[in-house]
CSV table of C-alpha atoms in Angstrom, one decimal:
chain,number,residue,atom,x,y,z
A,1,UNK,CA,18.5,17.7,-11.2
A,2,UNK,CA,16.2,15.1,-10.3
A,3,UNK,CA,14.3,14.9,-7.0
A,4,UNK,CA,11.7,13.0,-5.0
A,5,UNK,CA,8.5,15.6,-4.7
A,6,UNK,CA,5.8,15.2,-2.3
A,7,UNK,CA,2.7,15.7,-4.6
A,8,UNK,CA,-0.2,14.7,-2.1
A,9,UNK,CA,-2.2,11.9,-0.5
A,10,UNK,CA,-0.7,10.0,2.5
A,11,UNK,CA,0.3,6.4,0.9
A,12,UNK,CA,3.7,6.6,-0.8
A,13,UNK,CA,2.9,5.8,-3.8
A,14,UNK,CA,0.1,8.2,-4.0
A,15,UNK,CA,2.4,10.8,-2.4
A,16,UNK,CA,6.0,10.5,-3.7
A,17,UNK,CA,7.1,11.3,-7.9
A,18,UNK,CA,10.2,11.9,-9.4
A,19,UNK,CA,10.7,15.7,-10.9
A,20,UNK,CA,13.2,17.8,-11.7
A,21,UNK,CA,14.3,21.0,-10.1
A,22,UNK,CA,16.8,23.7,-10.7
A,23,UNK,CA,20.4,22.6,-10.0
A,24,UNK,CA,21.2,24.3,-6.6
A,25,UNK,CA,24.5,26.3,-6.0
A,26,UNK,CA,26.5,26.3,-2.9
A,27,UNK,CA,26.8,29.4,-1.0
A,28,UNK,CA,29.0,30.9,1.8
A,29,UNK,CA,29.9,28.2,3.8
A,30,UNK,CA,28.3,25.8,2.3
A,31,UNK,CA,29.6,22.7,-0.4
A,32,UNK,CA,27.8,21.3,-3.2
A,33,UNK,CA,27.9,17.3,-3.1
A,34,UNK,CA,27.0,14.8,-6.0
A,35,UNK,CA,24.4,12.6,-4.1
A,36,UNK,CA,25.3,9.0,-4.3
A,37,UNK,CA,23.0,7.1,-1.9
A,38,UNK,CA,20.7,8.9,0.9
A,39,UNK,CA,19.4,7.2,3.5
A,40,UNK,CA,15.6,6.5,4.5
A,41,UNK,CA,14.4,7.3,7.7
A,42,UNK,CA,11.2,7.4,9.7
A,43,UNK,CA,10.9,11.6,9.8
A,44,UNK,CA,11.0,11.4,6.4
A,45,UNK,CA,7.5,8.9,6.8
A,46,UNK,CA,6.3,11.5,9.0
A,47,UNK,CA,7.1,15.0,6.3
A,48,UNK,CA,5.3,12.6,3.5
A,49,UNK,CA,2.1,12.8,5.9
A,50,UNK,CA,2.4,16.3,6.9
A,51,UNK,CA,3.5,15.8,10.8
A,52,UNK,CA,7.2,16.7,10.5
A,53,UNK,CA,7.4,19.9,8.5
A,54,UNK,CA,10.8,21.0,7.8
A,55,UNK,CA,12.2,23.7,10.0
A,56,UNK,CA,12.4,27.2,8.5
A,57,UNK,CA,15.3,27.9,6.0
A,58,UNK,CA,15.6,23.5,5.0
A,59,UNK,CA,14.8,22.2,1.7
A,60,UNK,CA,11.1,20.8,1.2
A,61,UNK,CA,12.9,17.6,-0.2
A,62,UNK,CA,13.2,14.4,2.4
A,63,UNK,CA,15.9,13.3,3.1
A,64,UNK,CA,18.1,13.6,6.4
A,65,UNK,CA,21.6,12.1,5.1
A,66,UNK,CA,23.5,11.6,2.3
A,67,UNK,CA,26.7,10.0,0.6
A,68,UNK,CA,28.5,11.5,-2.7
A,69,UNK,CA,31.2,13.5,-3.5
A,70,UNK,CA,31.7,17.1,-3.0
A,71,UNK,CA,30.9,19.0,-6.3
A,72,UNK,CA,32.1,22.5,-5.8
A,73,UNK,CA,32.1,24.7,-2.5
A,74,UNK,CA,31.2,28.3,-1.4
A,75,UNK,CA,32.9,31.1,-0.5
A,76,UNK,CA,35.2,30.6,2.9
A,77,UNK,CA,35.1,26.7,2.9
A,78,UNK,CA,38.7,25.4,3.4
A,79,UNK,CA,38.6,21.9,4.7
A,80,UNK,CA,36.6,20.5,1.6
A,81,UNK,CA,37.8,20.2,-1.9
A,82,UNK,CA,36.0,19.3,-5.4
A,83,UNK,CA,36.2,15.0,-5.8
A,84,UNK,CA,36.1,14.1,-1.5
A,85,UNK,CA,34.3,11.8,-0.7
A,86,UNK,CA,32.1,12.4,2.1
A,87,UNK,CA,28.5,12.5,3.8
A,88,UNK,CA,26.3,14.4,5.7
A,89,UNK,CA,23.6,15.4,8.1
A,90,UNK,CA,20.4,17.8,6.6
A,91,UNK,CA,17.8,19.5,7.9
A,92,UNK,CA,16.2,18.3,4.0
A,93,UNK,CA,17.2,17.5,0.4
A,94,UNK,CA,18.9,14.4,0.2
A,95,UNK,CA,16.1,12.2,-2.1
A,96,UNK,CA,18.0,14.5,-4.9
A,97,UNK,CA,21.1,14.1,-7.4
A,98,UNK,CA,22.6,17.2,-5.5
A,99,UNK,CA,22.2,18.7,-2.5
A,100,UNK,CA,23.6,21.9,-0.9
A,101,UNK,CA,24.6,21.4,2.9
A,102,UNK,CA,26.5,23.6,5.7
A,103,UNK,CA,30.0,22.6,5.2
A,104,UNK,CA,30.5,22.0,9.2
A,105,UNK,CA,27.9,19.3,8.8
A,106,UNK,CA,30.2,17.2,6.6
A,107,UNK,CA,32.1,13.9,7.5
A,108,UNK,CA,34.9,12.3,5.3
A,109,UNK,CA,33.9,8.8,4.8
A,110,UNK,CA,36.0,6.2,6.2
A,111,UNK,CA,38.4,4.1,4.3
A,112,UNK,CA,36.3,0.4,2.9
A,113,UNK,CA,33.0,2.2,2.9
A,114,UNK,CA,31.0,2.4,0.0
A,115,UNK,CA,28.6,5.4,-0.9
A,116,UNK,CA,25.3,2.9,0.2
A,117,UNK,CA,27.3,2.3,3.9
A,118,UNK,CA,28.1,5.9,4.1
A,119,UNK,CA,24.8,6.7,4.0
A,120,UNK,CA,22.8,5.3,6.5
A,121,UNK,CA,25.8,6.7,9.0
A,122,UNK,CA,25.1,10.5,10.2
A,123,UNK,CA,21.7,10.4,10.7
A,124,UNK,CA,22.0,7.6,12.9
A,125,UNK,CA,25.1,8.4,14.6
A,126,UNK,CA,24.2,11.7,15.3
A,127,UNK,CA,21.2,10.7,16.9
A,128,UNK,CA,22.9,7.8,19.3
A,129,UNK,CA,25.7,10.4,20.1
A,130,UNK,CA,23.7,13.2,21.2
A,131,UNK,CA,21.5,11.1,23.2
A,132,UNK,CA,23.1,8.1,24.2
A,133,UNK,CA,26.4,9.8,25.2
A,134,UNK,CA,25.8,13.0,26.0
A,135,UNK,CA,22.2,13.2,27.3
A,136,UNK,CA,22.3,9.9,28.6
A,137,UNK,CA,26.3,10.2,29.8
A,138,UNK,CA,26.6,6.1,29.1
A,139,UNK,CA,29.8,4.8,30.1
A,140,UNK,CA,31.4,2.4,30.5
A,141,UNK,CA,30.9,-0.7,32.6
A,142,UNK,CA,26.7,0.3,32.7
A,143,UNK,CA,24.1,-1.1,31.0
A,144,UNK,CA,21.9,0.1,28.0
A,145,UNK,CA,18.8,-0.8,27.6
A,146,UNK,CA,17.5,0.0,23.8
A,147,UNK,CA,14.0,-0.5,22.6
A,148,UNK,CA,13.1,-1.3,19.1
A,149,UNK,CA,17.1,-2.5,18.8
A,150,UNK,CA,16.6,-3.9,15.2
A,151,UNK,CA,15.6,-0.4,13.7
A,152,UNK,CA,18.1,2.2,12.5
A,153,UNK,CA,18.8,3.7,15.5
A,154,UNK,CA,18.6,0.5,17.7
A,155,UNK,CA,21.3,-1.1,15.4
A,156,UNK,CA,23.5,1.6,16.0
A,157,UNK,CA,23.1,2.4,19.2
A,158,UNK,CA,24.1,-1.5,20.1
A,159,UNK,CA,27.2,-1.1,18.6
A,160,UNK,CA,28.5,2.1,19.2
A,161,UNK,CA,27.6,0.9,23.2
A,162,UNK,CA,29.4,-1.8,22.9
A,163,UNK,CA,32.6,-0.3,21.1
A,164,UNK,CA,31.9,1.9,24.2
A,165,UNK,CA,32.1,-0.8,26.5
A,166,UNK,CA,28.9,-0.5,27.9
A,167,UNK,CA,26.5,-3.6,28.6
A,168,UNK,CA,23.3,-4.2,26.4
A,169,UNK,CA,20.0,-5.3,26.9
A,170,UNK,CA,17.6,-5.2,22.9
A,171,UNK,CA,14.4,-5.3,23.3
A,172,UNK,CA,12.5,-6.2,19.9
A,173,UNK,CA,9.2,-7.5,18.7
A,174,UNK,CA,9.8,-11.6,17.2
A,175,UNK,CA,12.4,-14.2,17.5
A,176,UNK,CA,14.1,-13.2,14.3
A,177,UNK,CA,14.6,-9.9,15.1
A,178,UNK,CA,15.6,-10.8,18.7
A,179,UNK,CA,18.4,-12.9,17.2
A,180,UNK,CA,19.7,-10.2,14.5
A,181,UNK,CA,20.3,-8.1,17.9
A,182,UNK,CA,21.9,-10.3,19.5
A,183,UNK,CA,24.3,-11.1,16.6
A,184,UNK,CA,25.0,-7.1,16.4
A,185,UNK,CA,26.4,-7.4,19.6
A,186,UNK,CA,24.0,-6.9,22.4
A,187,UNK,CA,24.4,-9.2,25.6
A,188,UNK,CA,20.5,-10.0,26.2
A,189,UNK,CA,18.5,-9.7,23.8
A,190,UNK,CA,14.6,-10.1,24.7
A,191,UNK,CA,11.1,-10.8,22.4
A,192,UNK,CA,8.6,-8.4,23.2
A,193,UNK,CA,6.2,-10.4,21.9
A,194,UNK,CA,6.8,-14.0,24.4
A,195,UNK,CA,9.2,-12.3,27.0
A,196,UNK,CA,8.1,-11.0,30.1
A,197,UNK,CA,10.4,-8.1,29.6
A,198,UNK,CA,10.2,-6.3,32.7
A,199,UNK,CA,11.2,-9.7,35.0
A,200,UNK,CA,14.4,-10.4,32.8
A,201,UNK,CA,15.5,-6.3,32.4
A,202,UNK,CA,15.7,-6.7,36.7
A,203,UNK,CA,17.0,-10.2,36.4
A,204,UNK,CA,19.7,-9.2,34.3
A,205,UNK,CA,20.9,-6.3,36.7
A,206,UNK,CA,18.4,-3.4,35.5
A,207,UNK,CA,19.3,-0.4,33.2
A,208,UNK,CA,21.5,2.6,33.6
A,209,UNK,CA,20.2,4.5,30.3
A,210,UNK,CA,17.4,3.9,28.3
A,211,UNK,CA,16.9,4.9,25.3
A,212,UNK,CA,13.4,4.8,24.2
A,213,UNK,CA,11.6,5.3,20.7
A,214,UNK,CA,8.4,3.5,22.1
A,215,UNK,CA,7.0,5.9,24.6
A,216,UNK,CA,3.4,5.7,26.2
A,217,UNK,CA,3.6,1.9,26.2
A,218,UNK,CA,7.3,1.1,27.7
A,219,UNK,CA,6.8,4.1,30.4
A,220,UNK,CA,6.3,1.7,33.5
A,221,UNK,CA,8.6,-0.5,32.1
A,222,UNK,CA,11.3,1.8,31.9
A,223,UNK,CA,10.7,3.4,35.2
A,224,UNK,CA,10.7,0.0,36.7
A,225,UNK,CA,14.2,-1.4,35.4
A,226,UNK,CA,15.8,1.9,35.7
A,227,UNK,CA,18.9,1.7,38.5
A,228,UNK,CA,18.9,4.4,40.8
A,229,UNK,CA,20.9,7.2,39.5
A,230,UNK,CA,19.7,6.3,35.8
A,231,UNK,CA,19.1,8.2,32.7
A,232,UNK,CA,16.1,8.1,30.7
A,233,UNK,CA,16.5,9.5,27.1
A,234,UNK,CA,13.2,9.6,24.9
A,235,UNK,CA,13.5,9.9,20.8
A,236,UNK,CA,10.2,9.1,19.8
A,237,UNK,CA,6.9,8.4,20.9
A,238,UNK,CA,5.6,5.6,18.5
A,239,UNK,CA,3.0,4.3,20.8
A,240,UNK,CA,1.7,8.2,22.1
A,241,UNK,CA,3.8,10.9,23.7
A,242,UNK,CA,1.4,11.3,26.9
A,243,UNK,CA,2.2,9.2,30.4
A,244,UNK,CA,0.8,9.2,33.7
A,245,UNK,CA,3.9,8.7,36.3
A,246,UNK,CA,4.9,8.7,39.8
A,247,UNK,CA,7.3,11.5,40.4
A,248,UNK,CA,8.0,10.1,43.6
A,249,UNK,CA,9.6,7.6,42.5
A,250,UNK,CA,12.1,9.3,39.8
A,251,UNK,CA,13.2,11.5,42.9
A,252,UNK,CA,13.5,8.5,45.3
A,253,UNK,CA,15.4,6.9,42.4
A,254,UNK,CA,17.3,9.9,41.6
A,255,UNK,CA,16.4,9.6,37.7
A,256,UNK,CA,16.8,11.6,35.0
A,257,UNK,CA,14.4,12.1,32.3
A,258,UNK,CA,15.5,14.2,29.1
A,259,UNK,CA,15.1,13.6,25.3
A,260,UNK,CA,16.1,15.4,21.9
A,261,UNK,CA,15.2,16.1,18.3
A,262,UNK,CA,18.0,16.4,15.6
A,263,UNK,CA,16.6,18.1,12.8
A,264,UNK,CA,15.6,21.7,14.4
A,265,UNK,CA,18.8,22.0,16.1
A,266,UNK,CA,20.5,25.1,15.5
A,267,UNK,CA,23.3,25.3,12.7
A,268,UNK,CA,26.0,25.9,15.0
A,269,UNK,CA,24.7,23.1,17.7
A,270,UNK,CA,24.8,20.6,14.9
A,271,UNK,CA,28.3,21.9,14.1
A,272,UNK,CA,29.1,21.1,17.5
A,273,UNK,CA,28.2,17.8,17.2
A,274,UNK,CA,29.5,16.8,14.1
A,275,UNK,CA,32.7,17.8,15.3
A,276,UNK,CA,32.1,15.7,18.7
A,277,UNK,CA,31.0,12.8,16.4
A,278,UNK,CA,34.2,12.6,14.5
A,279,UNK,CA,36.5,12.7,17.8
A,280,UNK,CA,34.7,10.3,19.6
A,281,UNK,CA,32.6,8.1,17.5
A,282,UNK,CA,34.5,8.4,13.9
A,283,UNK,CA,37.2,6.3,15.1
A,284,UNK,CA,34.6,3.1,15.7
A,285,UNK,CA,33.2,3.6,12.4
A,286,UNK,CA,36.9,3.5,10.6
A,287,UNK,CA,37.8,0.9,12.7
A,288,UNK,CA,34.3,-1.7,11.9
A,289,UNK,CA,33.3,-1.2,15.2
A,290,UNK,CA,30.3,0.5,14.0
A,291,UNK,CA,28.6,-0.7,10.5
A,292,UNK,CA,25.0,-0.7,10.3
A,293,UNK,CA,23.4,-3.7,8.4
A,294,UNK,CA,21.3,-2.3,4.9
A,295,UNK,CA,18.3,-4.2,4.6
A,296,UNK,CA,17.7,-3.0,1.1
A,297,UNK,CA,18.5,-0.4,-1.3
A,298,UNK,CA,16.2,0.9,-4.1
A,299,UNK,CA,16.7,3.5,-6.9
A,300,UNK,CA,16.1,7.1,-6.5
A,301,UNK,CA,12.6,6.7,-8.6
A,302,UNK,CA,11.6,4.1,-6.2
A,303,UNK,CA,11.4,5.9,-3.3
A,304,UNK,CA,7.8,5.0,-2.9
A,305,UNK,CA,8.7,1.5,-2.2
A,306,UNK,CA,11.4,2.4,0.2
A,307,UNK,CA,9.0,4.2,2.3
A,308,UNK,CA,6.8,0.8,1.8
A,309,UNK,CA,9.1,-1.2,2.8
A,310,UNK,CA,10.3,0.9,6.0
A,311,UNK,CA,6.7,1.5,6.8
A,312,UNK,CA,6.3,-2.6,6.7
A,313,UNK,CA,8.8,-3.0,9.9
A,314,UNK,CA,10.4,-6.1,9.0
A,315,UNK,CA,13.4,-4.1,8.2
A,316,UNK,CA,16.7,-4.9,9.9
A,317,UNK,CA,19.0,-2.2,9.9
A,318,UNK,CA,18.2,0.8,7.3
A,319,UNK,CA,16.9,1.0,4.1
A,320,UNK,CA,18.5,3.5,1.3
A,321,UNK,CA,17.8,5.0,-1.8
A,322,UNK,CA,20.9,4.5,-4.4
A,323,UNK,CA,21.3,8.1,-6.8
């Protein structure tokens, strides 16, 4: 099969080539799937550069989701079959023509999805679910406040609020991207760049969950539109993971401060959580609720400018590689 190799130097084209590899076989437990499209995410920018190393046991190969159809399966695996269509969440191997995945971390694909839809889904869902909804317990009525709304995650997480019926607040850096927010559904959607975002977060009521991806930067601002009682979810750190803060005042506002990683979760956790994903948050995918825009899609061999393009920022939405 072919697959995306990291061969060395830290720009993507210098780091990325097409090679081939050994067609894998599916084990116990595990199903074979005929990789359509996979989906390009910022971990898999951070593994090209040697700061996100896959956890022990996960293929070398980026890629964190996938689309196809299910090839053949292993030993003990009753709920798939040869020709379903599905997709998945992996700990690695999706920038291939197969990959081999833990059958409990497979989703049928909803009815009107294509393979390039499909693909940009678990990753992202995942990640809003776990976080959003169960370490931020959103519900709702309250308000979420999402930084960096016009990425992968913040595109997501808007809609699968709203379909919640929570209230949303984006925050995102330029008018156009403000706009592309606020047409995905959020209520107020604010320009980091000309906004004076902490006036209008309070203005507008304050936040009951934030979910951040910004870090060092945002950390006064978050404390300060936080309602009491509110939940504070980290994902990422873009702008540093290290904060000075008053602890005072998350007791005196009786906050909450957690945050996750997906990837090095344990087989049977993300088991867990695929089946809580297709109870509760399945249903708003199969309904439309939740679609996230594609800004582009490129061909397995281009991967290189995939990671360009995502590393660029003007993206709306995600970006994914076509097999």
């Amino acid at each position: 099969m072919r697959v995306i190799e990291i061969e060395g130097g830290s720009g993507p084209a210098e780091a990325l080539r097409i090679a081939e590899r050994p067609d894998p076989v599916a084990g116990p437990g595990q199903v074979l799937i005929r990789v359509r499209a996979a989906g390009v995410n910022r971990p898999d920018l951070l593994q090209r550069t040697g700061a996100y190393p896959p956890p022990p046991g996960a293929s070398d190969v980026l890629g964190l989701e996938i689309a196809g159809e299910i090839e053949a399966v292993g030993e003990g695996v009753t709920r798939w079959a040869v020709g379903d269509r599905v997709c998945a969440l992996l700990g690695g191997g999706g920038y291939a023509e197969l990959a081999v995945v833990d059958a409990r971390h497979v989703l049928p694909i909803p009815e009107g999805l294509d393979y390039v839809q499909a693909a940009v889904l678990p990753e992202t869902v995942f990640t809003v679910f776990a976080n959003v909804f169960e370490g931020g317990a959103l519900k709702a009525g309250e308000t979420l406040l999402i930084h960096g709304a016009t990425s992968g995650i913040g595109v997501t997480a808007i809609q699968m609020a709203k379909a919640a019926g929570a209230r949303v607040i984006a925050t995102s850096r330029g008018a156009d991207k403000a706009a592309a927010a606020k047409a995905l559904g959020a209520d107020i959607s604010l320009d980091a760049k000309t906004d004076d975002l902490e006036a209008q977060i309070r203005e507008a009521g304050g936040a009951d969950v934030v979910l951040d991806m910004v870090g060092r930067d945002y950390a006064a601002l978050n404390l300060n539109s936080l309602n009491a009682g509110g939940r504070w979810v980290v994902i990422a750190s873009l702008t540093g993971p290290k904060v000075e803060m008053d602890l005072q005042r998350i007791m005196l506002k009786r906050l909450t401060l957690t945050g996750s990683t997906l990837r090095s979760r344990p087989a049977d956790e993300k088991a867990r959580l695929t089946a809580a994903v297709e109870t509760t948050a399945w249903p708003w995918v199969a309904s439309g609720k939740v679609k996230p825009p594609v800004q582009a899609v490129f061909a397995l061999e281009q991967a290189a400018d995939a990671h360009a393009e995502l590393e660029a920022g003007g993206h709306i939405g995600k970006i994914v590689l076509s097999v």
